Amino acid sequence: MSLYKNQNIQLYNSLTKQKEPFTPIHEGAVGMYVCGPTVYSNVHMGNCRTFLSFDLVFRYLKHLGYKVRYVRNITDAGHLENDGESGDDPILKKARIEQLEPMEVVQKYTVDFHETMAKFNALPPSIEPTATGHIIEQIAIVEKLIKEGYGYEKNGSVYFDVVKFNEDHAYGKLSGRQLEDMITNTRELAAQSEKKNPQDFALWKKAEPQHIMRWPSPWSEGFPGWHLECTAMSTKYLGETFDIHGGGMDLKFPHHECEIAQAEASNHKSPVNYWLHANMLTLNGKKMSKSTGNNILPGELFSGENDILKKAFTPTVAKFFMYQAHYRSILDFSNDALEASEKGFNRLMDALHSLAEISTSENSSLDIATWKQACYDAMNDDFNSPILIAHLFEGAKYINALKEGKETISATDLQELSTTMHAFIFDVLGLEDTQAGGDEAAEKLSGAIELLIELRNKARANKDFATSDTIRDELQEVGIQLKDGKDGTTFSLS
Ligand code: AMP
Ligand code: ZN
């Protein structure tokens, strides 16, 4: 029997602003859509936090035996600056700066995104559609919206009439905004003057001569509005109403609000049963962001090459750090917090490695069944990973006490304890045992690296920088980072 039948999952639905029991549309199956990255630069740790939050959701639902279709798109067209509405297309801008084809920019950063997600041991989604691969579907929705009276054309561009929509629907219900309050004081941008109301958003934009990413349409050679791609791709692969839609908190408005409006106006039904929003990763108390430069890149974290960091951290420690906070809480990134997580993670791993040394007896001094259900209850409660981790630490503490002969456990309970610890740490949290291969292998490897560090120091002392750089670069190639500090050189594995 599937595990989910015995678990009562409660999800916090951003639309109703409360926890609700989770009932998928089709029993045993879950459709989930998560907004993917806009691929014009390397993803930063903030972006990674959102994607890892949903990797946890994906993994837990799969662990419970649900058949999950997880769709996460790649935004490779249409997402303009200023909330996707006006200004430059960042992909085209990057292409001009780097003297690349826009599609080369898209490819480069899509590959970087995939490599980064793989380093974090995040599972690939079931379908990863692109905006440029779904132009026909997007045009079809624009046509439908015009027919329904919610879309209007002006000078080759098509806009969504928010005021008309608000007459018979509630625009702003996800973000808790009232249309009347949305009167902006910002200056009218050129394109906005084409709109009936400043709050209207673009469904299709006529391309300016320099805008080379363009497609033919009934209205002009142009490109789709940013919000449209997610409506097109979620509907295509998950249906007109599906179970879960996720994304970062900052996408609630306007992106997700506009998705709801487009879907309700064209299909006459609410597109999503549960809206889930992941909170922000901050740096120095401010949101990590691509545009302000207030961010840390995964590569900097893995190499330790950023002034904020005193050392390098593995992807699994970074992930553990993030899961020690609930996905709906703001989390501030810092070297000290990461170091604390690293210690905690190592304690968990040490406990797991001790399992083999434990001898069993008649009775158990910890009620394993209750402890195990507490682990599930934590995850059932809107994926409360910090509470789950607290229970895993309790398990680790018990293992350590067993090792010292201070507690007892029966053979069946030991098996259950071990299986549950492994299932939650590796399958659900998706962490990796970086000490795997045993302490002996790790010792040999670190001995060999220390020797290379010594040779590199000698080369540097002899001003043979070609050799010293080769040692560092070649080690980097195979995933071993050297970091030079005040107290000598340290290394980390990724
Ligand atoms: P983008 O590529 O800008 O569309 O962002 C990709 C995803 O990362 C979106 O779901 C954003 O909400 C999310 N995101 C952006 N900045 C942060 C941050 N500082 N912390 C967490 N998630 C973020
Ligand atoms: Zn989206």
Short mmCIF file of C-alpha atoms and ligand atoms in Angstrom, two decimals:
data_model
loop_
_atom_site.label_atom_id
_atom_site.label_comp_id
_atom_site.label_asym_id
_atom_site.label_seq_id
_atom_site.Cartn_x
_atom_site.Cartn_y
_atom_site.Cartn_z
CA MET A 1 0.00 0.00 0.00
CA SER A 2 1.25 3.46 -0.81
CA LEU A 3 2.58 5.41 2.15
CA TYR A 4 0.49 8.49 1.35
CA LYS A 5 -2.71 6.66 2.30
CA ASN A 6 -1.65 6.80 5.96
CA GLN A 7 -0.39 10.39 6.00
CA ASN A 8 -2.41 13.56 6.37
CA ILE A 9 -0.59 16.24 4.45
CA GLN A 10 -1.45 19.86 5.15
CA LEU A 11 -0.24 22.50 2.71
CA TYR A 12 -0.14 26.21 3.28
CA ASN A 13 -2.04 27.62 0.34
CA SER A 14 -0.95 31.20 -0.46
CA LEU A 15 -4.28 31.80 -2.18
CA THR A 16 -6.43 31.09 0.89
CA LYS A 17 -3.64 32.03 3.34
CA GLN A 18 -4.22 28.94 5.44
CA LYS A 19 -3.16 25.34 5.79
CA GLU A 20 -5.44 22.94 3.97
CA PRO A 21 -5.57 19.15 3.73
CA PHE A 22 -3.92 18.03 0.52
CA THR A 23 -6.21 16.12 -1.83
CA PRO A 24 -4.89 15.69 -5.36
CA ILE A 25 -7.33 15.84 -8.28
CA HIS A 26 -6.50 12.28 -9.32
CA GLU A 27 -5.90 9.86 -6.47
CA GLY A 28 -2.28 8.81 -6.23
CA ALA A 29 -1.05 11.35 -8.79
CA VAL A 30 0.19 14.92 -8.37
CA GLY A 31 0.68 17.59 -11.02
CA MET A 32 3.12 20.30 -9.97
CA TYR A 33 4.35 23.34 -11.90
CA VAL A 34 7.23 25.50 -10.69
CA CYS A 35 8.46 28.64 -12.45
CA GLY A 36 12.01 28.02 -13.64
CA PRO A 37 14.91 30.43 -14.12
CA THR A 38 15.27 33.21 -16.64
CA VAL A 39 18.48 32.07 -18.29
CA TYR A 40 20.65 35.14 -18.85
CA SER A 41 23.09 34.72 -15.95
CA ASN A 42 24.32 32.16 -13.45
CA VAL A 43 21.77 31.19 -10.83
CA HIS A 44 22.66 32.55 -7.37
CA MET A 45 22.11 30.86 -4.02
CA GLY A 46 18.75 32.63 -3.64
CA ASN A 47 17.44 31.08 -6.84
CA CYS A 48 18.86 27.75 -5.70
CA ARG A 49 16.98 27.97 -2.40
CA THR A 50 13.64 28.21 -4.20
CA PHE A 51 14.44 25.31 -6.52
CA LEU A 52 15.72 23.21 -3.62
CA SER A 53 12.56 23.98 -1.63
CA PHE A 54 10.54 22.44 -4.44
CA ASP A 55 12.98 19.57 -4.85
CA LEU A 56 12.08 18.70 -1.25
CA VAL A 57 8.36 18.83 -2.09
CA PHE A 58 8.94 16.66 -5.18
CA ARG A 59 11.07 14.15 -3.27
CA TYR A 60 8.68 13.86 -0.33
CA LEU A 61 5.60 13.36 -2.50
CA LYS A 62 7.48 10.71 -4.50
CA HIS A 63 8.67 9.10 -1.28
CA LEU A 64 5.04 8.80 -0.19
CA GLY A 65 4.31 6.87 -3.37
CA TYR A 66 2.61 9.59 -5.40
CA LYS A 67 3.19 9.55 -9.12
CA VAL A 68 4.34 13.14 -9.55
CA ARG A 69 4.51 14.99 -12.85
CA TYR A 70 6.79 17.90 -12.06
CA VAL A 71 6.96 20.58 -14.75
CA ARG A 72 9.57 23.32 -14.38
CA ASN A 73 10.07 25.66 -17.29
CA ILE A 74 13.03 27.54 -18.68
CA THR A 75 12.26 31.20 -19.41
CA ASP A 76 14.20 31.92 -22.58
CA ALA A 77 12.04 34.71 -24.04
CA GLY A 78 9.60 37.38 -23.01
CA HIS A 79 10.78 38.22 -19.49
CA LEU A 80 11.64 41.89 -19.78
CA GLU A 81 13.16 43.99 -17.04
CA ASN A 82 10.82 45.80 -14.61
CA ASP A 83 8.67 42.83 -13.64
CA GLY A 84 8.63 41.50 -17.16
CA GLU A 85 6.72 44.46 -18.53
CA SER A 86 9.00 47.05 -20.03
CA GLY A 87 12.61 47.83 -20.64
CA ASP A 88 15.22 45.58 -22.15
CA ASP A 89 15.13 41.85 -22.66
CA PRO A 90 17.99 40.72 -20.37
CA ILE A 91 18.85 37.80 -22.67
CA LEU A 92 19.30 40.12 -25.64
CA LYS A 93 21.25 42.57 -23.51
CA LYS A 94 23.62 39.81 -22.39
CA ALA A 95 23.97 38.57 -25.98
CA ARG A 96 25.07 42.05 -27.08
CA ILE A 97 27.58 42.35 -24.24
CA GLU A 98 29.07 38.89 -24.72
CA GLN A 99 28.76 39.04 -28.53
CA LEU A 100 26.75 35.84 -28.63
CA GLU A 101 23.56 34.70 -30.30
CA PRO A 102 20.68 35.04 -27.80
CA MET A 103 20.26 31.27 -28.01
CA GLU A 104 23.91 30.82 -27.05
CA VAL A 105 23.23 32.85 -23.91
CA VAL A 106 20.18 30.68 -23.22
CA GLN A 107 22.17 27.47 -23.75
CA LYS A 108 25.10 28.60 -21.64
CA TYR A 109 23.03 29.49 -18.59
CA THR A 110 20.66 26.56 -18.97
CA VAL A 111 23.67 24.25 -18.84
CA ASP A 112 25.00 26.12 -15.80
CA PHE A 113 21.61 25.77 -14.11
CA HIS A 114 21.49 22.03 -14.79
CA GLU A 115 25.05 21.50 -13.56
CA THR A 116 24.32 23.48 -10.39
CA MET A 117 21.14 21.55 -9.67
CA ALA A 118 23.02 18.28 -10.20
CA LYS A 119 25.72 19.37 -7.74
CA PHE A 120 22.98 19.95 -5.19
CA ASN A 121 21.64 16.48 -5.99
CA ALA A 122 18.28 17.97 -7.01
CA LEU A 123 16.17 15.66 -9.13
CA PRO A 124 15.47 16.80 -12.67
CA PRO A 125 11.81 17.70 -13.30
CA SER A 126 9.61 15.32 -15.33
CA ILE A 127 9.22 17.91 -18.09
CA GLU A 128 11.33 21.02 -18.64
CA PRO A 129 9.62 23.03 -21.37
CA THR A 130 10.89 26.32 -22.79
CA ALA A 131 8.99 29.50 -23.63
CA THR A 132 10.45 29.59 -27.15
CA GLY A 133 9.29 26.02 -27.73
CA HIS A 134 5.68 26.97 -26.99
CA ILE A 135 5.04 30.08 -29.09
CA ILE A 136 2.13 28.45 -30.96
CA GLU A 137 0.38 27.52 -27.71
CA GLN A 138 0.88 31.05 -26.38
CA ILE A 139 -0.54 32.65 -29.53
CA ALA A 140 -3.58 30.35 -29.21
CA ILE A 141 -4.25 31.65 -25.68
CA VAL A 142 -3.96 35.27 -26.84
CA GLU A 143 -6.53 34.56 -29.57
CA LYS A 144 -8.84 33.01 -27.00
CA LEU A 145 -8.45 35.96 -24.64
CA ILE A 146 -9.26 38.43 -27.44
CA LYS A 147 -12.33 36.37 -28.32
CA GLU A 148 -13.46 36.33 -24.69
CA GLY A 149 -13.17 40.12 -24.58
CA TYR A 150 -10.22 40.32 -22.18
CA GLY A 151 -7.44 40.96 -24.67
CA TYR A 152 -7.16 43.98 -26.98
CA GLU A 153 -4.72 44.82 -29.73
CA LYS A 154 -2.90 48.14 -30.05
CA ASN A 155 -0.22 48.87 -32.68
CA GLY A 156 0.64 45.19 -33.10
CA SER A 157 0.84 44.46 -29.38
CA VAL A 158 -1.89 42.75 -27.36
CA TYR A 159 -2.70 43.60 -23.74
CA PHE A 160 -4.83 42.01 -21.05
CA ASP A 161 -7.63 44.25 -19.85
CA VAL A 162 -7.29 44.02 -16.08
CA VAL A 163 -10.18 46.41 -15.38
CA LYS A 164 -12.57 44.35 -17.53
CA PHE A 165 -11.37 41.17 -15.84
CA ASN A 166 -11.87 42.67 -12.40
CA GLU A 167 -15.52 43.39 -13.21
CA ASP A 168 -16.38 39.70 -13.19
CA HIS A 169 -13.38 38.16 -11.38
CA ALA A 170 -11.16 39.21 -8.49
CA TYR A 171 -7.83 40.53 -9.78
CA GLY A 172 -5.28 40.63 -6.96
CA LYS A 173 -6.66 37.84 -4.78
CA LEU A 174 -3.36 35.94 -4.58
CA SER A 175 -1.21 38.90 -3.61
CA GLY A 176 -3.96 40.51 -1.53
CA ARG A 177 -4.04 43.65 -3.64
CA GLN A 178 -7.05 45.66 -4.67
CA LEU A 179 -7.11 46.99 -8.20
CA GLU A 180 -8.25 50.37 -6.92
CA ASP A 181 -5.11 50.57 -4.79
CA MET A 182 -2.85 49.70 -7.66
CA ILE A 183 -2.89 53.13 -9.18
CA THR A 184 0.76 53.71 -9.80
CA ASN A 185 2.52 56.98 -9.41
CA THR A 186 5.32 55.85 -11.68
CA ARG A 187 5.84 57.77 -14.86
CA GLU A 188 4.10 56.38 -17.93
CA LEU A 189 6.56 54.37 -19.97
CA ALA A 190 6.34 54.55 -23.74
CA ALA A 191 4.66 51.18 -24.14
CA GLN A 192 2.24 51.87 -21.30
CA SER A 193 0.60 54.62 -23.26
CA GLU A 194 -0.74 51.93 -25.59
CA LYS A 195 -2.59 50.39 -22.68
CA LYS A 196 -6.16 51.22 -21.71
CA ASN A 197 -5.15 51.04 -18.04
CA PRO A 198 -1.64 51.23 -16.57
CA GLN A 199 -2.27 47.91 -14.75
CA ASP A 200 -2.90 46.02 -18.01
CA PHE A 201 -0.13 43.62 -18.91
CA ALA A 202 1.31 42.47 -22.20
CA LEU A 203 0.18 39.22 -23.80
CA TRP A 204 2.05 39.85 -27.05
CA LYS A 205 4.60 42.53 -27.84
CA LYS A 206 5.48 43.86 -31.25
CA ALA A 207 9.26 43.61 -31.61
CA GLU A 208 11.29 46.78 -32.04
CA PRO A 209 13.70 46.54 -34.99
CA GLN A 210 16.65 45.67 -32.70
CA HIS A 211 14.71 42.91 -30.93
CA ILE A 212 15.97 39.87 -32.79
CA MET A 213 14.08 37.20 -30.84
CA ARG A 214 10.80 37.43 -32.71
CA TRP A 215 8.09 35.23 -34.13
CA PRO A 216 5.24 35.82 -36.60
CA SER A 217 1.75 36.20 -35.13
CA PRO A 218 -1.64 37.51 -36.30
CA TRP A 219 -0.77 40.92 -34.75
CA SER A 220 2.89 41.52 -35.52
CA GLU A 221 6.32 39.98 -35.59
CA GLY A 222 7.01 39.92 -31.90
CA PHE A 223 7.27 37.90 -28.75
CA PRO A 224 4.97 36.71 -25.95
CA GLY A 225 4.47 38.49 -22.63
CA TRP A 226 6.31 36.85 -19.74
CA HIS A 227 3.27 35.60 -17.80
CA LEU A 228 1.81 33.81 -20.78
CA GLU A 229 4.40 31.05 -21.07
CA CYS A 230 3.58 29.59 -17.66
CA THR A 231 -0.15 29.53 -18.42
CA ALA A 232 0.54 27.85 -21.77
CA MET A 233 2.96 25.23 -20.49
CA SER A 234 1.20 24.36 -17.23
CA THR A 235 -2.11 23.90 -19.07
CA LYS A 236 -0.52 21.89 -21.83
CA TYR A 237 1.22 19.39 -19.57
CA LEU A 238 -0.94 19.40 -16.42
CA GLY A 239 -4.43 20.41 -17.58
CA GLU A 240 -6.68 23.42 -17.07
CA THR A 241 -6.74 22.82 -13.31
CA PHE A 242 -3.84 21.13 -11.59
CA ASP A 243 -2.69 20.45 -8.04
CA ILE A 244 0.34 22.53 -7.07
CA HIS A 245 1.93 25.69 -8.48
CA GLY A 246 5.15 26.89 -6.90
CA GLY A 247 7.67 29.66 -7.18
CA GLY A 248 9.52 32.23 -5.09
CA MET A 249 7.50 34.64 -2.96
CA ASP A 250 8.54 37.53 -5.23
CA LEU A 251 6.66 35.96 -8.14
CA LYS A 252 3.25 36.27 -6.43
CA PHE A 253 2.78 39.67 -8.00
CA PRO A 254 2.56 40.34 -10.83
CA HIS A 255 3.58 37.01 -12.37
CA HIS A 256 1.28 34.54 -10.61
CA GLU A 257 -1.55 37.02 -10.31
CA CYS A 258 -1.43 37.44 -14.09
CA GLU A 259 -1.26 33.67 -14.62
CA ILE A 260 -4.48 33.31 -12.62
CA ALA A 261 -6.15 36.09 -14.63
CA GLN A 262 -5.11 34.59 -17.98
CA ALA A 263 -6.24 31.09 -17.04
CA GLU A 264 -9.55 32.15 -15.50
CA ALA A 265 -10.33 34.44 -18.42
CA SER A 266 -9.57 31.82 -21.07
CA ASN A 267 -10.71 28.58 -19.38
CA HIS A 268 -13.35 29.87 -16.96
CA LYS A 269 -11.85 27.95 -14.08
CA SER A 270 -9.30 28.39 -11.37
CA PRO A 271 -6.02 26.95 -12.66
CA VAL A 272 -4.40 25.83 -9.42
CA ASN A 273 -5.66 24.14 -6.24
CA TYR A 274 -2.61 24.86 -4.04
CA TRP A 275 -0.30 27.84 -4.51
CA LEU A 276 3.02 27.34 -2.70
CA HIS A 277 5.55 30.15 -2.30
CA ALA A 278 9.11 29.76 -1.08
CA ASN A 279 10.61 32.58 0.94
CA MET A 280 13.75 34.51 0.15
CA LEU A 281 17.38 33.87 0.94
CA THR A 282 18.92 37.11 2.14
CA LEU A 283 22.48 38.35 2.39
CA ASN A 284 23.22 41.02 4.98
CA GLY A 285 19.49 41.16 5.60
CA LYS A 286 18.68 42.04 1.98
CA LYS A 287 17.14 39.78 -0.65
CA MET A 288 19.73 38.07 -2.82
CA SER A 289 19.20 39.35 -6.31
CA LYS A 290 20.78 39.18 -9.72
CA SER A 291 20.30 42.83 -10.54
CA THR A 292 21.72 44.44 -7.40
CA GLY A 293 24.73 42.12 -7.19
CA ASN A 294 23.82 41.29 -3.57
CA ASN A 295 24.28 37.56 -4.04
CA ILE A 296 26.54 34.55 -3.64
CA LEU A 297 27.03 32.14 -6.50
CA PRO A 298 27.09 28.39 -5.86
CA GLY A 299 30.59 28.24 -7.36
CA GLU A 300 31.85 30.80 -4.82
CA LEU A 301 30.41 28.74 -2.01
CA PHE A 302 31.99 25.51 -3.24
CA SER A 303 35.42 27.16 -3.65
CA GLY A 304 35.21 29.51 -0.67
CA GLU A 305 36.17 32.34 -2.99
CA ASN A 306 34.12 35.19 -1.62
CA ASP A 307 35.10 37.59 1.15
CA ILE A 308 32.00 36.66 3.13
CA LEU A 309 33.26 33.08 3.41
CA LYS A 310 36.04 31.88 5.67
CA LYS A 311 36.12 28.50 3.96
CA ALA A 312 34.55 26.40 1.22
CA PHE A 313 31.35 24.42 1.79
CA THR A 314 30.03 21.35 0.01
CA PRO A 315 26.68 21.53 -1.82
CA THR A 316 25.20 19.04 0.63
CA VAL A 317 26.11 21.21 3.64
CA ALA A 318 24.63 24.26 1.91
CA LYS A 319 21.44 22.32 1.28
CA PHE A 320 21.32 21.10 4.87
CA PHE A 321 21.72 24.73 6.00
CA MET A 322 18.75 25.75 3.85
CA TYR A 323 16.54 22.88 5.06
CA GLN A 324 17.23 23.83 8.68
CA ALA A 325 14.83 26.70 7.97
CA HIS A 326 11.22 26.19 6.86
CA TYR A 327 10.68 27.03 3.21
CA ARG A 328 8.23 29.82 4.09
CA SER A 329 10.69 31.58 6.45
CA ILE A 330 13.23 34.15 5.39
CA LEU A 331 16.74 32.76 5.74
CA ASP A 332 19.88 34.86 6.07
CA PHE A 333 23.06 33.51 4.54
CA SER A 334 26.22 33.69 6.63
CA ASN A 335 29.52 31.88 7.06
CA ASP A 336 28.80 31.21 10.74
CA ALA A 337 25.39 29.69 10.07
CA LEU A 338 26.94 27.47 7.39
CA GLU A 339 29.70 26.36 9.74
CA ALA A 340 27.11 25.45 12.37
CA SER A 341 25.19 23.44 9.75
CA GLU A 342 28.36 21.68 8.69
CA LYS A 343 28.99 20.56 12.27
CA GLY A 344 25.41 19.34 12.58
CA PHE A 345 25.57 17.52 9.28
CA ASN A 346 28.81 15.78 10.27
CA ARG A 347 27.21 14.71 13.55
CA LEU A 348 24.36 13.10 11.60
CA MET A 349 26.78 11.32 9.27
CA ASP A 350 28.93 10.10 12.17
CA ALA A 351 25.84 8.65 13.81
CA LEU A 352 24.87 6.86 10.59
CA HIS A 353 28.35 5.39 10.30
CA SER A 354 28.07 4.10 13.90
CA LEU A 355 24.92 2.12 13.16
CA ALA A 356 26.96 -0.94 12.16
CA GLU A 357 28.63 -1.09 15.57
CA ILE A 358 25.44 -1.28 17.62
CA SER A 359 24.48 -4.47 19.40
CA THR A 360 20.83 -5.29 20.01
CA SER A 361 18.93 -6.56 23.03
CA GLU A 362 15.40 -7.60 24.02
CA ASN A 363 13.76 -4.20 24.34
CA SER A 364 14.15 -0.69 22.97
CA SER A 365 14.37 2.30 25.26
CA LEU A 366 13.01 4.64 22.54
CA ASP A 367 9.62 4.08 20.93
CA ILE A 368 10.79 3.86 17.33
CA ALA A 369 7.31 3.74 15.77
CA THR A 370 6.34 7.00 17.51
CA TRP A 371 9.65 8.64 16.57
CA LYS A 372 9.24 7.57 12.94
CA GLN A 373 5.69 8.93 12.75
CA ALA A 374 6.94 12.21 14.22
CA CYS A 375 9.33 12.46 11.25
CA TYR A 376 6.42 11.98 8.86
CA ASP A 377 4.20 14.36 10.82
CA ALA A 378 6.83 17.09 10.47
CA MET A 379 6.93 16.71 6.70
CA ASN A 380 3.14 16.34 6.49
CA ASP A 381 2.87 19.71 8.22
CA ASP A 382 3.62 21.82 5.14
CA PHE A 383 7.05 20.22 4.63
CA ASN A 384 8.47 21.32 7.97
CA SER A 385 12.07 20.27 7.35
CA PRO A 386 13.57 21.99 10.47
CA ILE A 387 11.30 19.90 12.71
CA LEU A 388 12.16 16.79 10.70
CA ILE A 389 15.88 17.55 11.15
CA ALA A 390 15.34 17.99 14.90
CA HIS A 391 13.88 14.46 14.97
CA LEU A 392 16.81 13.15 12.95
CA PHE A 393 19.17 14.68 15.53
CA GLU A 394 17.15 12.92 18.21
CA GLY A 395 17.73 9.68 16.27
CA ALA A 396 21.45 10.46 16.07
CA LYS A 397 21.61 11.14 19.81
CA TYR A 398 19.94 7.79 20.47
CA ILE A 399 22.41 6.02 18.16
CA ASN A 400 25.33 7.60 20.04
CA ALA A 401 23.86 6.55 23.39
CA LEU A 402 23.37 3.02 22.03
CA LYS A 403 26.99 2.94 20.95
CA GLU A 404 28.06 3.86 24.46
CA GLY A 405 25.75 1.20 25.90
CA LYS A 406 23.59 3.80 27.66
CA GLU A 407 20.39 2.80 25.82
CA THR A 408 18.97 -0.44 24.39
CA ILE A 409 17.33 -1.41 21.08
CA SER A 410 15.76 -4.55 19.64
CA ALA A 411 16.95 -5.97 16.31
CA THR A 412 13.74 -5.06 14.46
CA ASP A 413 13.77 -1.55 15.89
CA LEU A 414 17.41 -1.08 14.92
CA GLN A 415 16.51 -2.03 11.35
CA GLU A 416 13.58 0.41 11.41
CA LEU A 417 15.70 3.20 12.90
CA SER A 418 18.37 2.71 10.26
CA THR A 419 15.91 2.51 7.34
CA THR A 420 14.05 5.62 8.51
CA MET A 421 17.21 7.68 9.07
CA HIS A 422 18.50 6.71 5.62
CA ALA A 423 15.16 7.32 3.89
CA PHE A 424 14.76 10.84 5.29
CA ILE A 425 18.38 11.92 4.98
CA PHE A 426 19.07 10.58 1.50
CA ASP A 427 15.72 10.12 -0.30
CA VAL A 428 13.65 12.93 1.17
CA LEU A 429 16.22 15.63 1.98
CA GLY A 430 18.43 14.42 -0.87
CA LEU A 431 21.62 14.92 1.13
CA GLU A 432 24.80 13.12 0.18
CA ASP A 433 27.25 11.28 2.38
CA THR A 434 30.41 13.15 1.50
CA GLN A 435 32.37 10.88 3.83
CA ALA A 436 31.08 7.82 1.94
CA GLY A 437 33.65 5.26 0.96
CA GLY A 438 34.66 4.97 4.59
CA ASP A 439 37.04 6.90 6.72
CA GLU A 440 39.97 4.92 5.44
CA ALA A 441 39.46 5.99 1.81
CA ALA A 442 38.88 9.60 2.93
CA GLU A 443 42.11 9.54 4.92
CA LYS A 444 44.10 8.26 1.96
CA LEU A 445 42.61 10.92 -0.29
CA SER A 446 43.32 13.75 2.13
CA GLY A 447 46.89 12.43 2.53
CA ALA A 448 47.36 12.61 -1.24
CA ILE A 449 45.89 16.13 -1.42
CA GLU A 450 48.11 17.32 1.46
CA LEU A 451 51.10 16.03 -0.51
CA LEU A 452 49.98 18.02 -3.58
CA ILE A 453 49.52 21.12 -1.43
CA GLU A 454 53.06 20.68 -0.15
CA LEU A 455 54.43 20.32 -3.70
CA ARG A 456 52.50 23.41 -4.71
CA ASN A 457 53.97 25.36 -1.79
CA LYS A 458 57.46 24.28 -2.85
CA ALA A 459 56.78 25.32 -6.44
CA ARG A 460 55.56 28.70 -5.25
CA ALA A 461 58.59 29.15 -3.04
CA ASN A 462 60.70 28.50 -6.14
CA LYS A 463 58.59 30.98 -8.11
CA ASP A 464 57.53 28.12 -10.40
CA PHE A 465 54.01 29.50 -10.75
CA ALA A 466 53.25 27.42 -13.84
CA THR A 467 53.50 24.26 -11.73
CA SER A 468 51.69 25.69 -8.72
CA ASP A 469 48.81 26.92 -10.91
CA THR A 470 48.63 23.60 -12.73
CA ILE A 471 48.26 21.74 -9.44
CA ARG A 472 45.48 24.06 -8.30
CA ASP A 473 43.64 24.06 -11.67
CA GLU A 474 43.87 20.31 -12.23
CA LEU A 475 42.59 19.62 -8.72
CA GLN A 476 39.75 22.05 -9.39
CA GLU A 477 38.95 20.08 -12.58
CA VAL A 478 38.35 16.93 -10.58
CA GLY A 479 36.28 18.76 -7.96
CA ILE A 480 38.92 19.52 -5.33
CA GLN A 481 39.18 23.19 -4.39
CA LEU A 482 42.21 24.70 -2.70
CA LYS A 483 41.79 27.83 -0.64
CA ASP A 484 44.72 29.88 0.56
CA GLY A 485 44.19 31.48 3.94
CA LYS A 486 46.19 33.08 6.73
CA ASP A 487 46.91 29.70 8.30
CA GLY A 488 47.95 27.95 5.12
CA THR A 489 46.05 26.14 2.40
CA THR A 490 42.88 24.13 3.02
CA PHE A 491 40.91 22.02 0.58
CA SER A 492 37.30 21.08 -0.03
CA LEU A 493 35.56 18.52 -2.20
CA SER A 494 32.46 19.21 -4.28
P1 AMP B 1 14.37 34.32 -11.97
O1 AMP B 1 15.42 33.60 -12.76
O2 AMP B 1 14.74 35.70 -11.61
O3 AMP B 1 13.00 34.25 -12.64
O4 AMP B 1 14.24 33.55 -10.57
C1 AMP B 1 14.13 32.17 -10.46
C2 AMP B 1 13.48 31.80 -9.14
O5 AMP B 1 14.32 32.20 -8.04
C3 AMP B 1 12.12 32.44 -8.89
O6 AMP B 1 11.22 31.46 -8.36
C4 AMP B 1 12.41 33.51 -7.87
O7 AMP B 1 11.29 33.76 -7.07
C5 AMP B 1 13.51 32.86 -7.07
N1 AMP B 1 14.35 33.81 -6.32
C6 AMP B 1 14.92 34.95 -6.76
N2 AMP B 1 15.64 35.56 -5.77
C7 AMP B 1 15.52 34.76 -4.68
C8 AMP B 1 16.02 34.83 -3.34
N3 AMP B 1 16.80 35.82 -2.92
N4 AMP B 1 15.70 33.82 -2.48
C9 AMP B 1 14.91 32.81 -2.89
N5 AMP B 1 14.40 32.68 -4.14
C10 AMP B 1 14.70 33.64 -5.02
ZN ZN B 2 6.07 31.34 -14.19
#
